[in-house]
PDB file of C-alpha atoms and ligand atoms in Angstrom:
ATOM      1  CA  UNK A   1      47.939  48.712   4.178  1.00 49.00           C
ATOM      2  CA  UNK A   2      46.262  52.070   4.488  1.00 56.00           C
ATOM      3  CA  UNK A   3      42.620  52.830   3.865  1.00 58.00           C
ATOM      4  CA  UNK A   4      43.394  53.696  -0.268  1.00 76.00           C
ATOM      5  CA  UNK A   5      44.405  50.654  -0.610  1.00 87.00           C
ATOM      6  CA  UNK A   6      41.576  48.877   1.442  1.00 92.00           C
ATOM      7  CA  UNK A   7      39.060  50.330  -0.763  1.00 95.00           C
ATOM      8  CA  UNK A   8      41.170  49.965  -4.364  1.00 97.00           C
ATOM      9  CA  UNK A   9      41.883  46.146  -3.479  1.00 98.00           C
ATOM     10  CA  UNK A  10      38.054  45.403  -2.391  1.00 98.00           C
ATOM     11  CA  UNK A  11      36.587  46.857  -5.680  1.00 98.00           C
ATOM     12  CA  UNK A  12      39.075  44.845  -7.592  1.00 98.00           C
ATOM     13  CA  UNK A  13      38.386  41.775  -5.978  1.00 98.00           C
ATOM     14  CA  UNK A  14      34.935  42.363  -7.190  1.00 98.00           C
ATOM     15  CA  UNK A  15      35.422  43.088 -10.549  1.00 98.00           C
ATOM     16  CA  UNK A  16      38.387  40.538 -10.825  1.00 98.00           C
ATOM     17  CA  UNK A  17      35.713  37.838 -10.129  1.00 98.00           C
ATOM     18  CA  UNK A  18      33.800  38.819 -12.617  1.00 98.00           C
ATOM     19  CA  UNK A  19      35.990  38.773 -15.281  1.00 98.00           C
ATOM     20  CA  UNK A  20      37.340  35.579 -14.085  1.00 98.00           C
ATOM     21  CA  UNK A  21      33.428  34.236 -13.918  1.00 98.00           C
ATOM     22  CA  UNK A  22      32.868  35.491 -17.359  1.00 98.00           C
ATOM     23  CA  UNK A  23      36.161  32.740 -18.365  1.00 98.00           C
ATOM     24  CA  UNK A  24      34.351  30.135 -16.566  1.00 98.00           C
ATOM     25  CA  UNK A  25      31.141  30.773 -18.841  1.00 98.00           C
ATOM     26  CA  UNK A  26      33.615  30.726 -21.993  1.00 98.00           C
ATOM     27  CA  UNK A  27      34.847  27.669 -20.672  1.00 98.00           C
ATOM     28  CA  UNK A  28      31.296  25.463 -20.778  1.00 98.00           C
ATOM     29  CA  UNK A  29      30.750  27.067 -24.687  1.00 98.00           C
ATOM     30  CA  UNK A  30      33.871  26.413 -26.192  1.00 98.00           C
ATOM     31  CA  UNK A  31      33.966  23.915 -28.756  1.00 98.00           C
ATOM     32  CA  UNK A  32      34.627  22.961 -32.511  1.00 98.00           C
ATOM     33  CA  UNK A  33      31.964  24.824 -34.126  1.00 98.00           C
ATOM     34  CA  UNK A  34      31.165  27.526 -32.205  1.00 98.00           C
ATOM     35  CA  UNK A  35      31.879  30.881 -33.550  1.00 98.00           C
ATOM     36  CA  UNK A  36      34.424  33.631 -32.012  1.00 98.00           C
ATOM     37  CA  UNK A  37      30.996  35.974 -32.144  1.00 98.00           C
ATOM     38  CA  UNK A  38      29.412  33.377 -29.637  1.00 98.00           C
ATOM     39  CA  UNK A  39      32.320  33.683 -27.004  1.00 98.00           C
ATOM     40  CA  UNK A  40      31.883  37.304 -27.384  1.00 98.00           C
ATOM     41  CA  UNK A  41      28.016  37.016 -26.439  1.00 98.00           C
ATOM     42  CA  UNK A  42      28.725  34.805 -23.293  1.00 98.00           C
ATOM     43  CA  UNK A  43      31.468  37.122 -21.962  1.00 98.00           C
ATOM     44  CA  UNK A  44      28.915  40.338 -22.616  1.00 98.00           C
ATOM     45  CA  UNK A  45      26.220  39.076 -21.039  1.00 98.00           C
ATOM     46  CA  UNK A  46      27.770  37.446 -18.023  1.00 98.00           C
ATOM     47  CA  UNK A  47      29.385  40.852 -17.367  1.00 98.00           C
ATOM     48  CA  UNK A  48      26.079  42.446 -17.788  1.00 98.00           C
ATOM     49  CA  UNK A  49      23.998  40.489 -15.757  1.00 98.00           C
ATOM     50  CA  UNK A  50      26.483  41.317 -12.827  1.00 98.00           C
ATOM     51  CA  UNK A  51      25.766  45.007 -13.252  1.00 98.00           C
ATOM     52  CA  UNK A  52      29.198  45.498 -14.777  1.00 98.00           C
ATOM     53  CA  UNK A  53      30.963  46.403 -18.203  1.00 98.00           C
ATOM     54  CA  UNK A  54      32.392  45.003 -20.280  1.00 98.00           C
ATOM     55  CA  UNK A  55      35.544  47.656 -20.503  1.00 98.00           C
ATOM     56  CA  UNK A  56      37.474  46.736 -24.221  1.00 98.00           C
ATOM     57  CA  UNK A  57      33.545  47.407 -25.834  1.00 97.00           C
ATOM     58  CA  UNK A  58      34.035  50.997 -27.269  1.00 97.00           C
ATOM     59  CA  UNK A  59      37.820  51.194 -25.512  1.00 98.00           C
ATOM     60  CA  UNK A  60      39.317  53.189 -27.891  1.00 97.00           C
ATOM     61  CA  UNK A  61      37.282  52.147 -30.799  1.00 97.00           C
ATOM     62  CA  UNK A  62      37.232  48.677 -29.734  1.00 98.00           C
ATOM     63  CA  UNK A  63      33.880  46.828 -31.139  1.00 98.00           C
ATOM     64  CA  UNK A  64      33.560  43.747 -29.411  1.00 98.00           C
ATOM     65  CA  UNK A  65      33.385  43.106 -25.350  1.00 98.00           C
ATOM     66  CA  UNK A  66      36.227  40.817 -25.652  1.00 98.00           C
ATOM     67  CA  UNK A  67      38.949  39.814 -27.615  1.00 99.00           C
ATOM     68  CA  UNK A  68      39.122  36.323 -29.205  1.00 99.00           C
ATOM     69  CA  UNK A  69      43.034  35.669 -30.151  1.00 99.00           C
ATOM     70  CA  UNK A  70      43.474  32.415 -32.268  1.00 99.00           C
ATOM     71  CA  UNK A  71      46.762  30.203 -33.454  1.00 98.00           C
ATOM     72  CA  UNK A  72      49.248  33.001 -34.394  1.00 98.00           C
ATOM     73  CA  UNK A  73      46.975  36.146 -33.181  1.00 99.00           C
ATOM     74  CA  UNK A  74      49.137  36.937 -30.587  1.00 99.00           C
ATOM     75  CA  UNK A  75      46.470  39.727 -28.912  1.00 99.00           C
ATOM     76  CA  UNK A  76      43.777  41.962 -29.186  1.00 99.00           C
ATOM     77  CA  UNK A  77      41.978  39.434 -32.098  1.00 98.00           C
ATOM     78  CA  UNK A  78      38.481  40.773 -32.524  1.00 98.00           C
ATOM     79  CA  UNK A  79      35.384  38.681 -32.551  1.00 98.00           C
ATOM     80  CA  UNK A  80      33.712  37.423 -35.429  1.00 98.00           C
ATOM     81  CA  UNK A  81      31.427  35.407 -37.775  1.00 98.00           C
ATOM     82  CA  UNK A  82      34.780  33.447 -37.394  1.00 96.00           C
ATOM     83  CA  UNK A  83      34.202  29.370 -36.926  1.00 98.00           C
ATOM     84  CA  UNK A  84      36.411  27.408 -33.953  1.00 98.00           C
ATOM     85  CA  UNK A  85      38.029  23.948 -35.332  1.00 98.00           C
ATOM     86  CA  UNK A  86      39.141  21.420 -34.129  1.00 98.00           C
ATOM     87  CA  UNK A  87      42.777  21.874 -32.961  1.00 98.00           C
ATOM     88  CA  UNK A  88      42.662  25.659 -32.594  1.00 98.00           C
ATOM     89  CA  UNK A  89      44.392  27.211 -29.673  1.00 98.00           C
ATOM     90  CA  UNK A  90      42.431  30.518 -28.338  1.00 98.00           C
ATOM     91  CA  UNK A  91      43.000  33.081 -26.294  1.00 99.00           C
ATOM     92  CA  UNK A  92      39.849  35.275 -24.657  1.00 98.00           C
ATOM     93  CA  UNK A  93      40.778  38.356 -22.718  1.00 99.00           C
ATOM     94  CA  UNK A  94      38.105  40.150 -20.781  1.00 98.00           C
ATOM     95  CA  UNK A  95      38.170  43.145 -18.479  1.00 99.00           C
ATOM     96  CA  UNK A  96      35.476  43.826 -16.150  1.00 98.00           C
ATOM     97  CA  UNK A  97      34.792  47.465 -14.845  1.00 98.00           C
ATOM     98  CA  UNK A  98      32.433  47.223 -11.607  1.00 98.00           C
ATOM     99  CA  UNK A  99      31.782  50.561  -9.157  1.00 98.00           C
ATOM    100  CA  UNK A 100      34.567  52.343 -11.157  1.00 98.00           C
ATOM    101  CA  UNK A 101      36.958  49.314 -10.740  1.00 98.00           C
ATOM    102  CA  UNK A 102      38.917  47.140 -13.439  1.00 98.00           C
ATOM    103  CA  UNK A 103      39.355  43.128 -13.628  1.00 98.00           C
ATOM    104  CA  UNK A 104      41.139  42.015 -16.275  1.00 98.00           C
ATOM    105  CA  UNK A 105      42.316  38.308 -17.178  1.00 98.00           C
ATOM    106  CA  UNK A 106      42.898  35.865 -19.752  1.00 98.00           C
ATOM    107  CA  UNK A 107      43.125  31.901 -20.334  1.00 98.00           C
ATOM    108  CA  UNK A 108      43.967  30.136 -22.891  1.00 98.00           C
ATOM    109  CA  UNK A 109      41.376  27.486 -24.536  1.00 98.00           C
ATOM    110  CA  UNK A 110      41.749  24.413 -26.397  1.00 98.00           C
ATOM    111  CA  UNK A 111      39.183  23.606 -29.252  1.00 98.00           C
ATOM    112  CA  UNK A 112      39.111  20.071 -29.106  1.00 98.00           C
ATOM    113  CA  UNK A 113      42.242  17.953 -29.513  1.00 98.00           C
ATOM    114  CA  UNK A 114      45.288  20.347 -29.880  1.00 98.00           C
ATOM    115  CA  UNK A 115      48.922  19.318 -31.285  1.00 98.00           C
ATOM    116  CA  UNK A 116      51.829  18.356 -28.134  1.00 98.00           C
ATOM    117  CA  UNK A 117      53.313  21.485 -29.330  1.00 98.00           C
ATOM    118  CA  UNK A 118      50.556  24.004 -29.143  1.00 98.00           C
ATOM    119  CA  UNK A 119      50.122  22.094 -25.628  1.00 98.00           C
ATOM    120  CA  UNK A 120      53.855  22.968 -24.507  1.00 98.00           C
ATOM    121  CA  UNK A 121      53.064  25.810 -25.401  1.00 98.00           C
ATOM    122  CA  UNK A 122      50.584  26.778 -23.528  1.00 98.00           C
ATOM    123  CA  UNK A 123      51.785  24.723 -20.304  1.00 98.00           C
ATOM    124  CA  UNK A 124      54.991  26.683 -20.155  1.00 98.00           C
ATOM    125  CA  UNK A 125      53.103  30.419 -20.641  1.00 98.00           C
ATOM    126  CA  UNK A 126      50.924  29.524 -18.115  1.00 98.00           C
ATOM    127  CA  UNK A 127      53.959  28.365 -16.057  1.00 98.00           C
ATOM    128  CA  UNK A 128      55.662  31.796 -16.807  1.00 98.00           C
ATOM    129  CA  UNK A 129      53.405  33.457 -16.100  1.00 98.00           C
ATOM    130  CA  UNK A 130      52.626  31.909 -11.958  1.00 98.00           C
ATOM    131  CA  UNK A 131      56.429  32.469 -11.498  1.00 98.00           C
ATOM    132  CA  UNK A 132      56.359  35.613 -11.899  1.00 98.00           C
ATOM    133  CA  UNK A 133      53.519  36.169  -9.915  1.00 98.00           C
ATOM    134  CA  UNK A 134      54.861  34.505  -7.064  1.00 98.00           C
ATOM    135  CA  UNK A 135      58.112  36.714  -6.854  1.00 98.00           C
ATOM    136  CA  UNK A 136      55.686  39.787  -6.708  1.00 98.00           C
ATOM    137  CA  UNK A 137      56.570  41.258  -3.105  1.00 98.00           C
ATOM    138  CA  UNK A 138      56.609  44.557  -1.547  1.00 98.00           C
ATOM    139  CA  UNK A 139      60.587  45.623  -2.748  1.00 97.00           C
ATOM    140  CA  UNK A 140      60.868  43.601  -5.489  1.00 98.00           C
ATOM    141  CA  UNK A 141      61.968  44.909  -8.874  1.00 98.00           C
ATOM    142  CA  UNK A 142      59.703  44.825 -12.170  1.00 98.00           C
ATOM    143  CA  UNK A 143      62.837  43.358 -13.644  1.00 98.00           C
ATOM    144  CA  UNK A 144      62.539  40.553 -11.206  1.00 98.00           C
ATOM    145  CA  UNK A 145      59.320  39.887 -12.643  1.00 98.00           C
ATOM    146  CA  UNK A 146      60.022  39.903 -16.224  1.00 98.00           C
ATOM    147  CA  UNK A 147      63.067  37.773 -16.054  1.00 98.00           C
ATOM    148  CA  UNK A 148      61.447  34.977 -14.250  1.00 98.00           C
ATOM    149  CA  UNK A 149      59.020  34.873 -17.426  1.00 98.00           C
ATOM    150  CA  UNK A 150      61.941  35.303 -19.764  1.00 98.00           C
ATOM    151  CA  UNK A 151      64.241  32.197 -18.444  1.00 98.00           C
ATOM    152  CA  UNK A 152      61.432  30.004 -18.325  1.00 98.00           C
ATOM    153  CA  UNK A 153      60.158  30.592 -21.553  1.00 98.00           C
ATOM    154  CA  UNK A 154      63.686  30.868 -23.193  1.00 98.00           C
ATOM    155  CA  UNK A 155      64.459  27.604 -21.673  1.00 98.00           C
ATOM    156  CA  UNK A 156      61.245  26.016 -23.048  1.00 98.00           C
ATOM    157  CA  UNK A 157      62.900  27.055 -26.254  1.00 98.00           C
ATOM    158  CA  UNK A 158      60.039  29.618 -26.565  1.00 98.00           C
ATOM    159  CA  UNK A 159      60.473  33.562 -27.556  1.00 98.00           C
ATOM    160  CA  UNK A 160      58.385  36.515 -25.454  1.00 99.00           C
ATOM    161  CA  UNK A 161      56.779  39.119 -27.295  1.00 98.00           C
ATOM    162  CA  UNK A 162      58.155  42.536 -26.589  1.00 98.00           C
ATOM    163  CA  UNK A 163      55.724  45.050 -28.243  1.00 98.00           C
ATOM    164  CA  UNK A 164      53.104  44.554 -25.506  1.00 98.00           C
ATOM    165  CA  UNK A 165      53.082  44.554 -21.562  1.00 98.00           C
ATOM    166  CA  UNK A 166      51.358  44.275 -18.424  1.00 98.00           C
ATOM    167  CA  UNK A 167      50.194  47.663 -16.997  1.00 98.00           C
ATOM    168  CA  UNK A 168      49.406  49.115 -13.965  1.00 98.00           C
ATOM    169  CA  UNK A 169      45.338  49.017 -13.677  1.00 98.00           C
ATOM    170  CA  UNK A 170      42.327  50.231 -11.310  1.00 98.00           C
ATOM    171  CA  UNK A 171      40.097  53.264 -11.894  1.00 98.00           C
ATOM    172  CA  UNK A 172      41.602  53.306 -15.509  1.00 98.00           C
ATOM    173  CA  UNK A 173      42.023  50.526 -17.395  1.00 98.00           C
ATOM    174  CA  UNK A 174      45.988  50.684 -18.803  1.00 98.00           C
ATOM    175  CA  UNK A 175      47.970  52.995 -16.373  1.00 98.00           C
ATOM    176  CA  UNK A 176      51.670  52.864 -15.090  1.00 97.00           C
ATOM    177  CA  UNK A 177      53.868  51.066 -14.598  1.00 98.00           C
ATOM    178  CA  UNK A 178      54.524  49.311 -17.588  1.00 98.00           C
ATOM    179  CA  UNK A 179      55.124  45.573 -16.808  1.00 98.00           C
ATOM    180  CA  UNK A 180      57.133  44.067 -19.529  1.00 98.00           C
ATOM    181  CA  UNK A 181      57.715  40.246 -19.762  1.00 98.00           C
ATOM    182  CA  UNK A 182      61.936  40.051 -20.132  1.00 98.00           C
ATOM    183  CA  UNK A 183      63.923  41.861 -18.331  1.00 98.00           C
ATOM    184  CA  UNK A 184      67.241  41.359 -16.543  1.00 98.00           C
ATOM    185  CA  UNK A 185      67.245  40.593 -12.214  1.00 98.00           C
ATOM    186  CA  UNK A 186      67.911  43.734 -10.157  1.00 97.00           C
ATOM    187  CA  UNK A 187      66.806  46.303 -12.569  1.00 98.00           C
ATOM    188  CA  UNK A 188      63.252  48.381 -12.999  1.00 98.00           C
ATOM    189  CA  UNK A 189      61.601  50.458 -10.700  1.00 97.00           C
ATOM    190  CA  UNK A 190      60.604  48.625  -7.697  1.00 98.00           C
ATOM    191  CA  UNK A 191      56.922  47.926  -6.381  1.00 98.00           C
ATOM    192  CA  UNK A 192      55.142  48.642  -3.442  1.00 97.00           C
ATOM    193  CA  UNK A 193      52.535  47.078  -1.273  1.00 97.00           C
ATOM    194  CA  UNK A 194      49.299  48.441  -2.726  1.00 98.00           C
ATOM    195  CA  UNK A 195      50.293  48.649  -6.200  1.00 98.00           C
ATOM    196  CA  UNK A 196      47.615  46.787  -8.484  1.00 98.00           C
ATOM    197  CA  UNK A 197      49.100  45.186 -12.122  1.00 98.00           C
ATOM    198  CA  UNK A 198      48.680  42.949 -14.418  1.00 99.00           C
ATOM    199  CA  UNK A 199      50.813  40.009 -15.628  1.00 99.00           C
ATOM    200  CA  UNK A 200      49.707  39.188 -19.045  1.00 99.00           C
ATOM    201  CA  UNK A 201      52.813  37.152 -20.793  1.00 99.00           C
ATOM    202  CA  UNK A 202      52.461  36.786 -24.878  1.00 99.00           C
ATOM    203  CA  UNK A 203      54.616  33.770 -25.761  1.00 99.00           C
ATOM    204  CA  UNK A 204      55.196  32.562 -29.175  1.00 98.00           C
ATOM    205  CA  UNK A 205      56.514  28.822 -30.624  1.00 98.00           C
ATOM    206  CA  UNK A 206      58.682  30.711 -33.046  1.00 98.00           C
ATOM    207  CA  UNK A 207      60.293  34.343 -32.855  1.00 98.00           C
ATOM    208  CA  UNK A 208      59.064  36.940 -31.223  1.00 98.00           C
ATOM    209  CA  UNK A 209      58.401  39.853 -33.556  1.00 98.00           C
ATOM    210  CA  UNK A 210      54.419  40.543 -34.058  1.00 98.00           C
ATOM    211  CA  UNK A 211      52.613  43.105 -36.510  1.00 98.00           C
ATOM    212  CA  UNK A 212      49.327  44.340 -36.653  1.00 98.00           C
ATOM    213  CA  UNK A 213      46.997  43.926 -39.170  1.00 98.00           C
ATOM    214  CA  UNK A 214      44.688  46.700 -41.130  1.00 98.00           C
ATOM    215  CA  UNK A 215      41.997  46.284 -39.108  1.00 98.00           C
ATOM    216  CA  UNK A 216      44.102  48.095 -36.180  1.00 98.00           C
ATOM    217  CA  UNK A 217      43.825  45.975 -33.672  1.00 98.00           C
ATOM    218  CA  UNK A 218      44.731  42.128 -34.523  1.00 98.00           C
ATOM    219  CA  UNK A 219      47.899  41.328 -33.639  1.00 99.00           C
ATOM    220  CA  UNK A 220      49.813  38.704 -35.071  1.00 99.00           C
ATOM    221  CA  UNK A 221      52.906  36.791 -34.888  1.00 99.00           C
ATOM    222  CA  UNK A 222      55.367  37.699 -37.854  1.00 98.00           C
ATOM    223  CA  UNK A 223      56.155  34.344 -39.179  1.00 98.00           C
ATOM    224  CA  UNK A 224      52.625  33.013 -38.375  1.00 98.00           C
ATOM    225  CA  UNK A 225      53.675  30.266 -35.745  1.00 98.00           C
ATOM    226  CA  UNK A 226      51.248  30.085 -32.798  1.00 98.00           C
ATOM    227  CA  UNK A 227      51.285  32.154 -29.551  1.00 99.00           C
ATOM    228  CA  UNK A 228      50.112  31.916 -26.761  1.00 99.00           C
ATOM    229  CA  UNK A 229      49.049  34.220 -23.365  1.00 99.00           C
ATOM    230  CA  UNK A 230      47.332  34.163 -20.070  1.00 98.00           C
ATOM    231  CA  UNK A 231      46.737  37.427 -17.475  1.00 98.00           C
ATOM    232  CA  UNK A 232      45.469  37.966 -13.758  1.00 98.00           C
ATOM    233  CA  UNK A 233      45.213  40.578 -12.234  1.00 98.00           C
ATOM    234  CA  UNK A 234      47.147  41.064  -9.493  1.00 98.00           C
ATOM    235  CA  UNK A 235      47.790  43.118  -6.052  1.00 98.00           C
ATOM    236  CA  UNK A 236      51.243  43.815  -4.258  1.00 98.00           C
ATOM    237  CA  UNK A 237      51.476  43.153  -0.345  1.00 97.00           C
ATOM    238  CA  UNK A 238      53.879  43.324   1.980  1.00 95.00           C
ATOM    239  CA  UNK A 239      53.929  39.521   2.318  1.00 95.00           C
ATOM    240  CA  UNK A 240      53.375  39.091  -1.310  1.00 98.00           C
ATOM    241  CA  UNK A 241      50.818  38.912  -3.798  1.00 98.00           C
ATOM    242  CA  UNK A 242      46.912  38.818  -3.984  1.00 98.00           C
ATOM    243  CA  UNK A 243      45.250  37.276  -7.599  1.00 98.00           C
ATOM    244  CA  UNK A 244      41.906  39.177  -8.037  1.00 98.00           C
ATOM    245  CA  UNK A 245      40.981  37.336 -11.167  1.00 98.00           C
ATOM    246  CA  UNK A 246      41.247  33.538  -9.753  1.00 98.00           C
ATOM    247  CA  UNK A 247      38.715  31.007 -11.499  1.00 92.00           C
ATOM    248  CA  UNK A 248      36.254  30.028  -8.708  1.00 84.00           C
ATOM    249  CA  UNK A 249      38.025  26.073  -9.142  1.00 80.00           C
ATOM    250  CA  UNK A 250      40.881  27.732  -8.094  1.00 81.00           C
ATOM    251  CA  UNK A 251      39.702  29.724  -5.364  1.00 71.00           C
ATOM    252  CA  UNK A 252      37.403  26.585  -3.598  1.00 54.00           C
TER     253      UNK A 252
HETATM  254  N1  LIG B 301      42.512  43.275 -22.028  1.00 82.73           N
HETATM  255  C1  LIG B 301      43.624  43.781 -22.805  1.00 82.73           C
HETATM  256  C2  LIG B 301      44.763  43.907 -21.842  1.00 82.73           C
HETATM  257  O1  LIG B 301      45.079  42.941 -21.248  1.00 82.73           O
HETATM  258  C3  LIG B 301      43.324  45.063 -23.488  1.00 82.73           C
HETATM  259  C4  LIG B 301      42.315  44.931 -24.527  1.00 82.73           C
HETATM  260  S1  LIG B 301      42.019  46.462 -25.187  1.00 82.73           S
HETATM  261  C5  LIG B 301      40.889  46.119 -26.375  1.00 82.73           C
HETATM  262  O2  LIG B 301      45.307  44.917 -21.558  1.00 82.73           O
HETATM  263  F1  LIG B 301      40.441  47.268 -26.746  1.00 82.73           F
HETATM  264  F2  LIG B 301      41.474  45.429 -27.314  1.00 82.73           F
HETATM  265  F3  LIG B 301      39.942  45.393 -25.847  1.00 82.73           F
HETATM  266 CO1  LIG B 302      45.731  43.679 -19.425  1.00 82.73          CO
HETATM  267 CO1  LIG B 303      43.432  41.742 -20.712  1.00 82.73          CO
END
């Protein structure tokens, strides 16, 4: 690996673990209750006191430092006065940006007792979404990557959503290549050792068509069944694969 990507695979180590921290904090709060506003406040703050930012806060208009994405929002929900219940499944998506350097991951969260089928569901993204991290290899085609997600999920009896993707990240936030989730074996543009990406599968319990709602952001499944989505951040070696957003449980 040349000196480039020395530096570019340090910084996001950094801010990877601090995005990843920030889930951990979200992680102690969440509960029946609690409002989407509150999450927001942990995620800002933990961010802050590492002498980062939070990067969605003003991104493109973007109000919050997170996003909060519950039951059928399928991405990009926005914090609120918004109250958690019991049985709510949640995603919160935050991107750290430390010495000029993005982190970005997500995790899904339970709010109490959820239904099997919002469990399945979020099992078998989470599942989709760690196969397709471990085909990442120097050579390997982005097709590769999305049809490992796509036959698992399919197979689950699950649908991906196609209007979003992962994206190449690092000194800007959303940069190429666009990494979608489907995709056929053998086809794509290949990826090299040093490339940094993100694998961010949106899976929803019905079909997958979304829209987005007035507010310009909030994005939503069509026919209002639940969906689900986890991201990490991750870097390309010749061997394999580096996660820079690992939850310190995972890492020790
Ligand atoms: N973190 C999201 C992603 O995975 C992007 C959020 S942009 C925001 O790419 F403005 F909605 F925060
Ligand atoms: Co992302
Ligand atoms: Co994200």
């Amino acid at each position: 690996m040349n000196k480039n990507f020395k530096e570019a695979f340090e910084k996001t180590r950094i801010a990877g673990s601090i995005a990843a921290g920030a889930l951990d904090e979200v992680s102690k709060i969440v509960k029946p209750g609690i409002s989407t506003n509150e999450i927001d406040k942990t995620c800002y703050e933990y961010i802050n006191d590492h002498k980062a930012y939070s990067a969605p806060l003003y991104y493109r208009g973007f109000p919050k430092s997170c996003c909060t994405s519950v039951n059928h929002v399928v991405c990009h929900g926005i914090p609120s006065e918004k109250i958690l219940r019991d049985g709510d499944i949640m995603n919160v998506d935050v991107t750290a940006l430390k010495e000029g350097w993005h982190g970005d991951t997500s995790r899904m969260f339970k709010v109490g007792e959820v239904s099997v089928k919002a469990d399945k569901l979020i099992q078998t993204t989470y599942e989709a979404m760690m196969k397709a991290i471990k085909v990442v290899k120097d050579g390997v085609l982005l097709g590769d990557i999305g049809s490992a997600i796509q036959s698992h999920v399919e197979s689950n009896g699950f649908s991906v959503v196609q209007d979003f993707c992962g994206h190449g990240i690092g000194q800007s936030f959303h940069q190429e290549p666009n990494v979608l989730h489907y995709g056929k074996k053998g086809t794509g543009e290949k990826i090299k050792s040093g490339m940094i990406f993100t694998i961010e599968p949106m899976i929803n319990l019905g079909r997958f068509e979304t829209k987005t709602l007035k507010d310009g952001w909030t994005a939503v499944t069509k026919d209002k069944t639940l969906s689900a989505q986890f991201e990490h951040t991750i870097g390309v070696t010749n061997e394999g694969y580096e996660i820079f957003t690992l939850s310190s449980d995972q890492i020790n």
